[in-house]
Coordinates of C-alpha atoms and ligand atoms in Angstrom, one line a residue:
X3 CA -77.3 -43.5 36.5
X4 CA -73.7 -42.6 35.6
X5 CA -73.1 -40.4 32.6
X6 CA -69.9 -40.2 30.6
X7 CA -68.6 -36.7 30.1
X8 CA -66.3 -36.6 27.0
X9 CA -63.5 -34.0 27.1
X10 CA -61.5 -34.0 23.9
X11 CA -57.8 -33.0 23.6
X12 CA -58.7 -29.4 22.6
X13 CA -61.4 -28.9 25.2
X14 CA -59.1 -28.4 28.2
X15 CA -61.0 -25.9 30.3
X16 CA -63.2 -26.3 33.3
X17 CA -65.6 -24.0 31.5
X18 CA -66.2 -26.3 28.6
X19 CA -70.0 -26.9 28.1
X20 CA -70.0 -30.7 28.9
X21 CA -68.2 -30.2 32.2
X22 CA -70.4 -27.3 33.1
X23 CA -73.4 -29.5 32.5
X24 CA -72.0 -32.5 34.4
X25 CA -72.3 -33.4 38.1
X26 CA -69.0 -34.5 39.7
X27 CA -70.8 -36.7 42.3
X28 CA -72.5 -38.8 39.6
X29 CA -70.6 -38.5 36.3
X30 CA -67.4 -39.9 34.9
X31 CA -65.1 -37.8 32.8
X32 CA -63.7 -39.7 29.8
X33 CA -60.4 -38.5 28.3
X34 CA -58.6 -40.7 25.8
X35 CA -55.2 -40.5 24.1
X36 CA -55.8 -42.4 20.8
X37 CA -53.8 -43.2 17.7
X38 CA -57.0 -42.6 15.7
X39 CA -56.7 -38.8 16.5
X40 CA -53.0 -38.8 16.3
X41 CA -52.9 -40.2 12.8
X42 CA -56.2 -38.7 11.3
X43 CA -53.7 -36.6 9.5
X44 CA -49.9 -36.7 10.0
X45 CA -49.9 -34.2 12.9
X46 CA -46.6 -32.5 13.7
X47 CA -45.0 -34.4 16.6
X48 CA -44.9 -31.2 18.7
X49 CA -48.6 -30.8 18.3
X50 CA -49.3 -34.3 19.4
X51 CA -47.0 -33.9 22.4
X52 CA -48.6 -30.6 23.4
X53 CA -52.1 -32.1 23.3
X54 CA -51.1 -35.3 25.2
X55 CA -49.1 -33.4 27.9
X56 CA -51.9 -30.8 28.3
X57 CA -54.5 -33.6 28.5
X58 CA -52.6 -35.4 31.3
X59 CA -52.2 -32.3 33.3
X60 CA -55.8 -31.2 32.9
X61 CA -57.0 -34.7 33.9
X62 CA -54.8 -34.5 37.0
X63 CA -56.3 -31.1 37.9
X64 CA -59.8 -32.4 37.5
X65 CA -59.1 -35.3 39.8
X66 CA -57.6 -32.8 42.2
X67 CA -61.0 -31.1 42.2
X68 CA -62.8 -34.3 43.0
X69 CA -63.9 -35.5 39.6
X70 CA -63.8 -39.1 38.6
X71 CA -61.7 -39.3 35.4
X72 CA -61.4 -42.4 33.2
X73 CA -58.2 -41.6 31.4
X74 CA -56.8 -43.8 28.6
X75 CA -53.1 -43.5 28.0
X76 CA -51.8 -44.1 24.5
X77 CA -49.8 -47.1 25.6
X78 CA -52.6 -48.6 27.7
X79 CA -52.9 -52.2 26.3
X80 CA -56.8 -52.0 26.6
X81 CA -56.9 -48.8 24.6
X82 CA -59.0 -49.3 21.5
X83 CA -57.3 -46.2 19.9
X84 CA -60.4 -44.4 18.8
X85 CA -62.6 -42.0 20.7
X86 CA -65.7 -44.0 19.9
X87 CA -64.0 -47.2 21.0
X88 CA -63.0 -45.7 24.3
X89 CA -66.5 -44.3 24.9
X90 CA -68.0 -47.8 24.3
X91 CA -65.4 -49.4 26.6
X92 CA -66.1 -46.9 29.4
X93 CA -69.9 -47.2 28.9
X94 CA -69.5 -51.0 29.5
X95 CA -67.1 -50.4 32.5
X96 CA -69.4 -47.9 34.2
X97 CA -72.8 -49.3 33.0
X98 CA -73.5 -45.9 31.3
X99 CA -75.6 -45.3 28.3
X100 CA -75.5 -41.6 28.1
X101 CA -72.7 -39.3 26.9
X102 CA -72.4 -35.6 27.4
X103 CA -70.1 -34.0 24.9
X104 CA -69.1 -30.6 23.7
X105 CA -69.3 -30.1 19.9
X106 CA -65.9 -31.1 18.4
X107 CA -64.0 -28.7 16.2
X108 CA -63.9 -31.2 13.4
X109 CA -66.9 -32.5 11.5
X110 CA -65.4 -36.0 11.3
X111 CA -65.3 -36.3 15.1
X112 CA -68.9 -35.1 15.4
X113 CA -70.1 -37.7 12.8
X114 CA -68.3 -40.4 14.8
X115 CA -70.1 -39.3 18.0
X116 CA -73.5 -39.3 16.1
X117 CA -72.9 -42.8 14.9
X118 CA -72.4 -44.2 18.4
X119 CA -75.0 -46.7 19.8
X120 CA -75.3 -44.6 22.9
X121 CA -77.4 -41.5 23.8
X122 CA -75.0 -38.7 23.0
X123 CA -76.0 -35.1 24.0
X124 CA -73.7 -32.7 22.0
X125 CA -73.7 -29.3 23.6
X126 CA -72.6 -26.2 21.7
X127 CA -68.9 -25.2 22.2
X128 CA -69.5 -21.8 23.7
X129 CA -65.9 -20.9 24.4
X130 CA -66.3 -18.3 21.7
X131 CA -67.5 -14.7 22.0
X132 CA -70.0 -15.2 19.2
X133 CA -72.5 -18.0 19.5
X134 CA -73.2 -20.1 16.4
X135 CA -76.8 -18.9 16.2
X136 CA -75.6 -15.3 16.5
X137 CA -73.2 -15.7 13.6
X138 CA -75.9 -17.4 11.5
X139 CA -78.3 -14.5 12.3
X140 CA -75.6 -12.0 11.3
X141 CA -74.9 -13.8 8.0
X142 CA -78.6 -14.2 7.2
X143 CA -79.6 -12.2 4.1
X144 CA -76.2 -10.5 3.7
X145 CA -74.8 -10.4 0.2
X146 CA -71.3 -10.3 1.5
X147 CA -69.9 -11.7 4.7
X148 CA -67.1 -9.2 5.3
X149 CA -65.0 -9.6 8.4
X150 CA -64.7 -5.8 9.0
X151 CA -68.5 -5.4 9.7
X152 CA -68.6 -8.5 11.9
X153 CA -65.6 -7.1 13.8
X154 CA -67.3 -3.8 14.5
X155 CA -70.3 -5.7 15.9
X156 CA -68.0 -7.7 18.2
X157 CA -66.3 -4.5 19.4
X158 CA -69.7 -3.1 20.3
X159 CA -70.8 -6.4 21.9
X160 CA -67.6 -6.9 24.1
X161 CA -67.0 -3.1 24.7
X162 CA -63.3 -3.7 24.0
X163 CA -61.6 -0.5 23.2
X164 CA -64.9 1.4 23.1
X165 CA -65.5 4.8 24.6
X166 CA -69.0 6.1 24.9
X167 CA -70.3 3.7 22.3
X168 CA -67.6 4.9 19.8
X169 CA -64.3 3.2 18.9
X170 CA -61.4 4.4 21.0
X171 CA -59.2 6.8 19.0
X172 CA -62.1 7.6 16.7
X173 CA -61.4 4.8 14.2
X174 CA -62.3 1.1 14.1
X175 CA -59.1 0.1 12.3
X176 CA -55.6 1.5 12.6
X177 CA -53.9 -0.7 10.0
X178 CA -52.8 2.4 8.2
X179 CA -50.1 2.6 10.9
X180 CA -49.4 -1.1 10.9
X181 CA -47.9 -3.7 8.6
X182 CA -44.5 -2.1 7.8
X183 CA -42.1 -3.7 5.4
X184 CA -39.1 -5.7 6.6
X185 CA -36.5 -3.5 8.2
X186 CA -33.2 -4.2 9.8
X187 CA -34.4 -3.0 13.2
X188 CA -37.2 -5.5 13.6
X189 CA -37.6 -7.0 17.1
X190 CA -35.6 -10.2 17.2
X191 CA -37.7 -11.8 19.9
X192 CA -36.8 -15.0 21.7
X193 CA -39.9 -15.9 23.7
X194 CA -39.2 -17.7 26.9
X195 CA -39.1 -21.5 26.6
X196 CA -41.0 -23.8 29.0
X197 CA -38.5 -26.5 29.9
X198 CA -40.1 -30.0 29.7
X199 CA -41.0 -31.3 33.2
X200 CA -41.3 -35.0 33.9
X201 CA -44.9 -35.2 32.5
X202 CA -43.8 -33.6 29.3
X203 CA -40.6 -35.7 29.1
X204 CA -42.7 -38.9 29.4
X205 CA -45.0 -37.7 26.6
X206 CA -42.0 -36.7 24.4
X207 CA -40.6 -40.2 24.7
X208 CA -43.9 -41.8 23.9
X209 CA -44.4 -39.6 20.8
X210 CA -40.9 -40.3 19.7
X211 CA -41.6 -44.0 19.8
X212 CA -45.0 -44.0 18.2
X213 CA -45.1 -41.3 15.5
X214 CA -43.0 -40.9 12.3
X215 CA -44.5 -37.7 11.0
X216 CA -43.0 -34.7 9.3
X217 CA -41.6 -32.3 11.9
X218 CA -39.0 -32.2 14.7
X219 CA -40.1 -33.0 18.2
X220 CA -37.2 -31.5 20.1
X221 CA -36.5 -29.0 21.4
X222 CA -40.1 -28.7 22.7
X223 CA -40.7 -25.2 24.0
X224 CA -44.4 -25.0 24.6
X225 CA -46.3 -24.5 27.9
X226 CA -48.7 -27.4 28.7
X227 CA -51.0 -26.0 31.4
X228 CA -52.9 -22.9 32.2
X229 CA -50.3 -21.4 34.5
X230 CA -47.7 -21.7 31.7
X231 CA -50.1 -20.2 29.1
X232 CA -50.9 -17.3 31.4
X233 CA -47.1 -16.7 31.7
X234 CA -46.8 -16.7 27.9
X235 CA -49.6 -14.2 27.7
X236 CA -48.0 -11.9 30.2
X237 CA -44.7 -12.1 28.5
X238 CA -46.2 -11.3 25.1
X239 CA -48.1 -8.3 26.4
X240 CA -45.1 -6.9 28.1
X241 CA -42.4 -7.7 25.5
X242 CA -43.9 -8.0 22.0
X243 CA -47.4 -6.5 21.8
X244 CA -46.1 -2.9 21.7
X245 CA -44.6 -3.6 18.2
X246 CA -47.2 -6.2 17.1
X247 CA -49.0 -4.0 14.5
X248 CA -46.0 -2.6 12.7
X249 CA -44.2 -6.0 12.5
X250 CA -47.3 -8.1 11.8
X251 CA -46.6 -8.8 8.1
X252 CA -42.8 -8.8 8.1
X253 CA -40.6 -11.9 7.6
X254 CA -36.9 -12.2 8.5
X255 CA -34.6 -15.1 7.8
X256 CA -34.0 -17.0 11.0
X257 CA -36.4 -14.8 13.0
X258 CA -39.7 -16.8 13.3
X259 CA -41.4 -14.9 16.0
X260 CA -40.8 -11.1 15.6
X261 CA -43.7 -9.5 17.6
X262 CA -46.2 -12.3 17.2
X263 CA -48.1 -13.6 20.2
X264 CA -47.6 -17.4 19.9
X265 CA -50.9 -17.8 21.8
X266 CA -53.2 -19.5 19.2
X267 CA -52.2 -23.0 20.4
X268 CA -53.2 -22.1 23.9
X269 CA -56.5 -20.5 23.0
X270 CA -57.4 -23.3 20.7
X271 CA -56.7 -25.9 23.4
X272 CA -58.7 -24.1 26.0
X273 CA -55.8 -23.1 28.2
X274 CA -56.6 -19.4 27.5
X275 CA -59.9 -17.7 26.8
X276 CA -60.1 -15.2 23.9
X277 CA -61.7 -12.5 26.0
X278 CA -59.1 -12.6 28.8
X279 CA -56.4 -12.4 26.1
X280 CA -58.0 -9.3 24.6
X281 CA -58.6 -7.7 28.0
X282 CA -54.9 -8.1 28.8
X283 CA -54.1 -6.2 25.6
X284 CA -56.7 -3.6 26.3
X285 CA -55.4 -3.1 29.8
X286 CA -51.8 -2.6 28.5
X287 CA -53.0 0.0 26.1
X288 CA -55.1 1.8 28.8
X289 CA -52.0 1.8 31.0
X290 CA -50.0 3.5 28.2
X291 CA -47.6 0.6 27.7
X292 CA -48.9 -0.2 24.2
X293 CA -49.8 2.1 21.3
X294 CA -53.4 2.1 20.1
X295 CA -52.6 0.6 16.7
X296 CA -50.9 -2.4 18.2
X297 CA -53.7 -3.1 20.7
X298 CA -56.5 -2.6 18.2
X299 CA -54.7 -4.7 15.5
X300 CA -54.2 -7.5 17.9
X301 CA -57.7 -7.5 19.3
X302 CA -59.1 -7.5 15.8
X303 CA -57.3 -10.7 15.0
X304 CA -59.1 -12.4 17.9
X305 CA -62.6 -11.0 18.2
X306 CA -62.5 -10.3 14.4
X307 CA -60.8 -13.0 12.4
X308 CA -60.8 -15.8 14.9
X309 CA -64.5 -15.5 15.7
X310 CA -65.4 -14.8 12.1
X311 CA -63.7 -17.9 10.7
X312 CA -65.3 -20.1 13.4
X313 CA -68.7 -18.6 12.3
X314 CA -67.9 -19.5 8.6
X315 CA -67.0 -23.1 9.6
X316 CA -70.3 -23.5 11.6
X317 CA -72.3 -21.8 8.8
X318 CA -71.0 -23.8 5.9
X319 CA -70.8 -27.3 7.4
X320 CA -68.8 -30.4 6.3
X321 CA -69.3 -29.8 2.6
X322 CA -67.0 -26.8 2.8
X323 CA -64.0 -29.1 3.1
X324 CA -64.6 -30.4 -0.5
X325 CA -64.9 -27.0 -2.1
X326 CA -62.7 -26.4 -5.1
X327 CA -64.1 -23.3 -6.9
X328 CA -61.0 -22.8 -9.1
X329 CA -60.8 -26.6 -10.0
X330 CA -57.2 -26.9 -9.0
X331 CA -56.0 -30.5 -9.1
X332 CA -52.2 -30.5 -8.8
X333 CA -50.5 -32.6 -6.2
X334 CA -48.8 -30.8 -3.3
X335 CA -45.2 -30.5 -4.2
X336 CA -42.9 -32.7 -2.1
X337 CA -40.9 -29.7 -0.7
X338 CA -43.9 -29.0 1.6
X339 CA -43.0 -32.1 3.4
X340 CA -39.4 -31.3 3.7
X341 CA -38.1 -32.0 0.1
X342 CA -35.6 -29.7 -1.6
X343 CA -36.6 -26.3 -3.1
X344 CA -34.4 -23.5 -4.4
X345 CA -37.0 -20.9 -3.4
X346 CA -35.4 -19.3 -0.3
X347 CA -38.7 -18.0 1.0
X348 CA -40.5 -21.3 0.8
X349 CA -37.5 -23.2 2.2
X350 CA -37.4 -20.8 5.2
X351 CA -41.1 -21.2 6.0
X352 CA -41.2 -24.9 5.5
X353 CA -37.9 -25.4 7.5
X354 CA -39.3 -23.3 10.3
X355 CA -42.5 -25.2 10.3
X356 CA -40.6 -28.5 10.5
X357 CA -38.6 -27.2 13.4
X358 CA -41.1 -25.2 15.4
X359 CA -44.6 -26.3 14.2
X360 CA -45.1 -22.5 13.9
X361 CA -45.2 -19.9 11.2
X362 CA -46.9 -16.6 11.4
X363 CA -49.9 -15.5 9.4
X364 CA -48.1 -13.9 6.4
X365 CA -45.7 -16.8 6.1
X366 CA -48.7 -19.1 5.9
X367 CA -50.8 -16.9 3.6
X368 CA -48.3 -15.2 1.3
X369 CA -45.5 -17.8 1.0
X370 CA -46.7 -21.4 1.3
X371 CA -50.4 -20.5 0.7
X372 CA -49.6 -18.1 -2.2
X373 CA -47.4 -20.7 -3.9
X374 CA -49.9 -23.5 -3.7
X375 CA -52.7 -21.2 -5.1
X376 CA -50.5 -19.9 -7.9
X377 CA -49.4 -23.4 -8.8
X378 CA -53.0 -24.7 -8.8
X379 CA -52.6 -27.3 -6.0
X380 CA -55.7 -29.3 -5.0
X381 CA -57.1 -27.3 -2.0
X382 CA -58.0 -30.6 -0.2
X383 CA -54.3 -31.4 -0.1
X384 CA -53.3 -27.9 1.0
X385 CA -55.9 -28.2 3.8
X386 CA -54.5 -31.6 4.9
X387 CA -51.0 -30.0 5.1
X388 CA -52.0 -27.0 7.2
X389 CA -54.1 -29.1 9.5
X390 CA -51.1 -31.4 10.0
X391 CA -48.1 -29.1 10.4
X392 CA -49.1 -26.3 12.8
X393 CA -49.2 -26.4 16.6
X394 CA -52.6 -24.5 16.6
X395 CA -54.3 -26.4 13.7
X396 CA -57.9 -27.6 14.3
X397 CA -60.4 -27.8 11.5
X398 CA -62.8 -25.1 12.7
X399 CA -60.0 -22.5 12.3
X400 CA -57.7 -24.0 9.8
X401 CA -60.2 -24.9 7.1
X402 CA -61.7 -21.5 6.6
X403 CA -58.3 -20.0 6.6
X404 CA -56.9 -22.5 4.1
X405 CA -59.8 -23.4 1.9
X406 CA -61.4 -19.9 2.0
X407 CA -58.8 -17.2 2.7
X408 CA -55.7 -18.8 1.3
X409 CA -56.9 -21.0 -1.6
X410 CA -60.1 -19.1 -2.7
X411 CA -61.7 -22.5 -3.0
X412 CA -65.0 -21.3 -1.6
X413 CA -65.3 -18.9 -4.6
X414 CA -65.1 -15.8 -2.5
X415 CA -67.4 -16.4 0.4
X416 CA -64.6 -15.4 2.9
X417 CA -62.5 -13.0 0.9
X418 CA -63.4 -10.7 -2.0
X419 CA -60.2 -11.5 -4.0
X420 CA -57.6 -14.2 -3.9
X421 CA -54.4 -13.6 -1.9
X422 CA -51.9 -13.9 -4.7
X423 CA -48.8 -12.0 -5.3
X424 CA -45.7 -12.0 -7.4
X425 CA -42.2 -12.1 -5.8
X426 CA -42.3 -8.3 -5.3
X427 CA -44.5 -8.5 -2.3
X428 CA -42.3 -11.1 -0.6
X429 CA -39.3 -9.0 -1.4
X430 CA -40.8 -6.0 0.2
X431 CA -41.9 -7.8 3.3
X432 CA -38.9 -10.1 3.9
X433 CA -35.2 -10.4 3.5
X434 CA -35.4 -13.8 1.7
X435 CA -34.8 -12.7 -1.8
X436 CA -31.2 -11.5 -1.4
X437 CA -29.9 -15.1 -0.9
X438 CA -32.3 -16.9 -3.2
X439 CA -31.2 -18.9 -6.2
X440 CA -33.8 -17.1 -8.2
X441 CA -33.8 -13.3 -8.8
X442 CA -36.9 -11.5 -7.7
X443 CA -36.4 -8.7 -10.2
X444 CA -36.2 -11.1 -13.1
X445 CA -39.6 -11.5 -14.7
X446 CA -38.8 -14.1 -17.4
X447 CA -36.0 -16.3 -18.6
X448 CA -33.0 -17.6 -16.7
X449 CA -33.3 -17.2 -13.0
X450 CA -36.8 -15.7 -13.0
X451 CA -38.6 -15.9 -9.6
X452 CA -41.3 -18.7 -9.9
X453 CA -43.7 -16.4 -8.0
X454 CA -43.4 -13.8 -10.8
X455 CA -44.1 -16.4 -13.6
X456 CA -46.9 -18.2 -11.8
X457 CA -48.6 -15.0 -10.8
X458 CA -49.5 -14.2 -14.4
X459 CA -50.3 -17.8 -15.2
X460 CA -52.8 -17.8 -12.4
X461 CA -54.4 -14.5 -13.5
X462 CA -54.6 -15.6 -17.1
X463 CA -56.0 -19.1 -16.5
X464 CA -58.7 -17.6 -14.3
X465 CA -59.3 -14.5 -16.4
X466 CA -63.0 -15.2 -16.9
X467 CA -63.7 -15.4 -13.2
X468 CA -61.6 -12.4 -12.1
X469 CA -61.6 -9.9 -15.0
X470 CA -64.6 -8.0 -13.6
X471 CA -63.4 -8.1 -10.0
X472 CA -63.0 -4.4 -9.2
X473 CA -59.9 -5.1 -7.2
X474 CA -58.2 -7.1 -10.0
X475 CA -59.1 -5.3 -13.2
X476 CA -56.0 -3.1 -13.0
X477 CA -53.7 -6.2 -13.2
X478 CA -55.5 -7.4 -16.4
X479 CA -55.0 -4.0 -17.9
X480 CA -51.3 -4.2 -17.1
X481 CA -51.1 -7.6 -18.8
X482 CA -53.0 -6.4 -21.9
X483 CA -50.5 -3.6 -22.3
X484 CA -47.5 -5.9 -22.3
X485 CA -45.7 -6.8 -25.4
X486 CA -47.2 -10.0 -27.0
X487 CA -43.8 -11.8 -27.1
X488 CA -43.2 -11.0 -23.5
X489 CA -46.6 -12.4 -22.5
X490 CA -46.0 -15.7 -24.3
X491 CA -42.5 -16.0 -22.8
X492 CA -44.0 -15.5 -19.3
X493 CA -46.7 -18.1 -19.8
X494 CA -44.2 -20.6 -21.3
X495 CA -41.8 -20.0 -18.3
X496 CA -44.7 -20.6 -15.9
X497 CA -45.7 -23.7 -17.8
X498 CA -42.1 -25.0 -17.5
X499 CA -42.2 -24.4 -13.7
X500 CA -45.4 -26.4 -13.5
X501 CA -44.0 -29.2 -15.6
X502 CA -41.0 -29.4 -13.3
X503 CA -43.4 -29.6 -10.3
X504 CA -45.4 -32.4 -12.0
X505 CA -42.2 -34.3 -12.8
X506 CA -41.1 -34.0 -9.2
X507 CA -38.0 -32.0 -10.1
X508 CA -36.5 -29.4 -7.8
X509 CA -38.0 -26.0 -8.2
Ligands
FAD8 P1 -50.6 -13.5 16.0 O1 -50.1 -13.1 14.7 O2 -49.8 -12.9 17.1 O3 -52.1 -13.1 16.2 C1 -52.8 -13.1 17.4 C2 -54.0 -14.0 17.5 O4 -55.0 -13.7 16.5 C3 -53.6 -15.5 17.2 O5 -53.1 -16.1 18.3 C4 -54.9 -16.0 16.7 O6 -55.7 -16.5 17.8 C5 -55.7 -14.8 16.1 N1 -55.7 -14.8 14.6 C6 -54.9 -14.1 13.8 N2 -55.3 -14.3 12.5 C7 -56.2 -15.2 12.6 C8 -57.0 -15.9 11.5 N3 -56.8 -15.6 10.3 N4 -57.8 -16.8 11.9 C9 -58.0 -17.1 13.2 N5 -57.4 -16.5 14.2 C10 -56.5 -15.6 13.9 N6 -54.8 -20.0 13.1 C11 -55.1 -21.0 14.0 O7 -55.3 -20.7 15.2 N7 -55.1 -22.3 13.6 C12 -54.9 -22.7 12.3 O8 -55.0 -23.9 12.0 C13 -54.6 -21.7 11.4 N8 -54.4 -22.0 10.1 C14 -54.1 -21.1 9.2 C15 -53.9 -21.5 7.8 C16 -53.7 -20.5 6.9 C17 -53.5 -20.9 5.4 C18 -53.6 -19.1 7.2 C19 -53.3 -18.1 6.2 C20 -53.8 -18.8 8.6 C21 -54.1 -19.7 9.5 N9 -54.3 -19.4 10.9 C22 -54.6 -20.3 11.8 C23 -54.3 -18.0 11.3 C24 -53.0 -17.4 11.8 O9 -52.0 -17.7 10.9 C25 -52.6 -17.9 13.2 O10 -53.7 -17.8 14.1 C26 -51.4 -17.2 13.8 O11 -50.3 -17.3 12.9 C27 -51.1 -17.8 15.1 O12 -49.9 -17.3 15.6 P2 -49.8 -16.2 16.8 O13 -50.5 -16.7 18.0 O14 -48.4 -15.8 16.9 O15 -50.7 -15.1 16.1
DLZ9 C1 -55.5 -33.4 17.5 C2 -55.6 -34.4 18.5 C3 -54.7 -35.4 18.7 C4 -53.4 -35.4 17.9 N1 -54.8 -36.4 19.6 C5 -55.9 -36.4 20.4 C6 -56.1 -37.5 21.3 O1 -55.4 -38.4 21.5 N2 -57.3 -37.4 22.1 C7 -58.2 -36.4 21.9 O2 -59.2 -36.4 22.7 N3 -58.0 -35.5 21.0 C8 -56.9 -35.4 20.3 N4 -56.7 -34.5 19.3 C9 -57.8 -33.4 19.2 C10 -59.0 -33.9 18.4 O3 -58.6 -34.4 17.2 C11 -59.9 -32.7 18.3 O4 -60.7 -32.7 19.4 C12 -60.6 -32.6 17.1 O5 -59.7 -32.4 16.0 C13 -61.6 -31.5 17.1 O6 -61.1 -30.3 17.1
SF4_10 FE1 -39.1 -16.3 -3.0 FE2 -38.8 -15.4 -5.5 FE3 -37.7 -14.0 -3.5 FE4 -36.7 -16.4 -4.2 S1 -36.8 -14.5 -5.4 S2 -37.1 -15.7 -2.1 S3 -38.6 -17.5 -4.8 S4 -39.9 -14.4 -3.8

């Protein structure tokens, strides 16, 4: 009996569980380009193009290996435009009643598979270093799920940068030497572009015709197959990894990449595996090409943060998406979707996101994420934005980062304190403030930076929740020592900014 083997657009590796469990002589691989996925949120056009081009190339590679692939193109007239519809169509075509699938990275897609009138075997997605059950066992009975402890276990488990059972260099974490402020001599990196080949060109034309979402499609610079992703990895390790740590949190106008990897999209699609990426960094450090703090800091992002957020996603389940611990209800300001803003830092990050479908972690966390949290935006809307606009965004990784880390909507499951800051942090880490219409040194009144005003508004409106937080008590003491008149002017100024947002006026 023929079985259908579902391979989703972000499961593009020969090692994915459903393909490993399948038999090429008997089973049919089902891959489907569908509007249902392309419009589940308004995905950035470059993200859609990357997925479709990579799917087409992966399907061709499977066929080359002798697999039978039933591939639905987006413009195929018989395409039902949903994953379920295509599975049902292929089930009828091949007289199949059983589907082998790998667990999707979005709860919505899993629910859709469960609802099918076919026998669907969903296998765990084991492209991660930490299995779901392993994370659940790690989390069981812990009062706090802190990433740092999880990370150490992952170092021990993988042996990455370990020497005789101890962390290389005698420390688990070298961040003390990392995360320098913005300086004029930061690396102005221009990672190599992957010029569109005919497969990519065809997809770009298709995406141009079918999708009218926020974001520029061209120029399209991404690799769309494993060979390209490996080249991108090699280039990063040779050119940018050496300065990764020290430049990790810096932001420069017109310099989107600095020393960042630009590898998340490839890992999340399946074109690169997390362990091979970390081994490449480790080898560069062993060969003396990369300082220890850069290699450790980079590896921590992958075997630490990446694996940890995936564990949180699996542990918490679909209800996590509705969390709103701080009861924030504001609409997402229009400037997130390209409308005008006078805030130079926000304009830079949103503009770069529109053009490249990419922003690095601190831009996501401390500019757009910080502003949404300070302004009290509904975390569900913030989640939808992040899931839409970034080239690497899939729910399993995006939701814990947005709902948990960035918006504190899980009430502190993922982080012990909210990531909020006034303009001073952005000023230290970037060069945006100099050319801004607002003045970062002005705390109240004419020209005051909105981050300065909203920072206090946030702390005061959530005082009951955070006043006893040991990492935040100091800020409340600062506030209490301020002059009474000054405090009311700050809160009135913040209220005026929020009113402008609510009226849809330019902020
Ligand atoms: P680098 O800065 O060079 O880091 C190296 C690698 O570490 C990345 O490729 C990534 O795989 C991993 N990594 C680093 N930080 C994290 C993290 N917090 N969580 C998971 N992996 C991490 N990352 C995604 O892959 N998809 C998302 O949808 C996503 N959404 C985010 C939303 C918010 C609000 C925030 C604050 C962060 C989000 N991140 C997400 C994490 C991080 O911003 C990106 O992984 C990173 O910017 C990708 O660019 P890079 O490859 O150049 O990363
Ligand atoms: C994100 C996405 C898009 C835009 N398009 C497709 C598609 O046409 N076909 C497909 O199989 N997958 C697509 N995806 C990825 C799925 O939405 C993804 O598998 C889920 O979001 C789970 O991570
Ligand atoms: Fe951003 Fe404020 Fe600096 Fe302007 S002054 S760039 S709004 S932090």
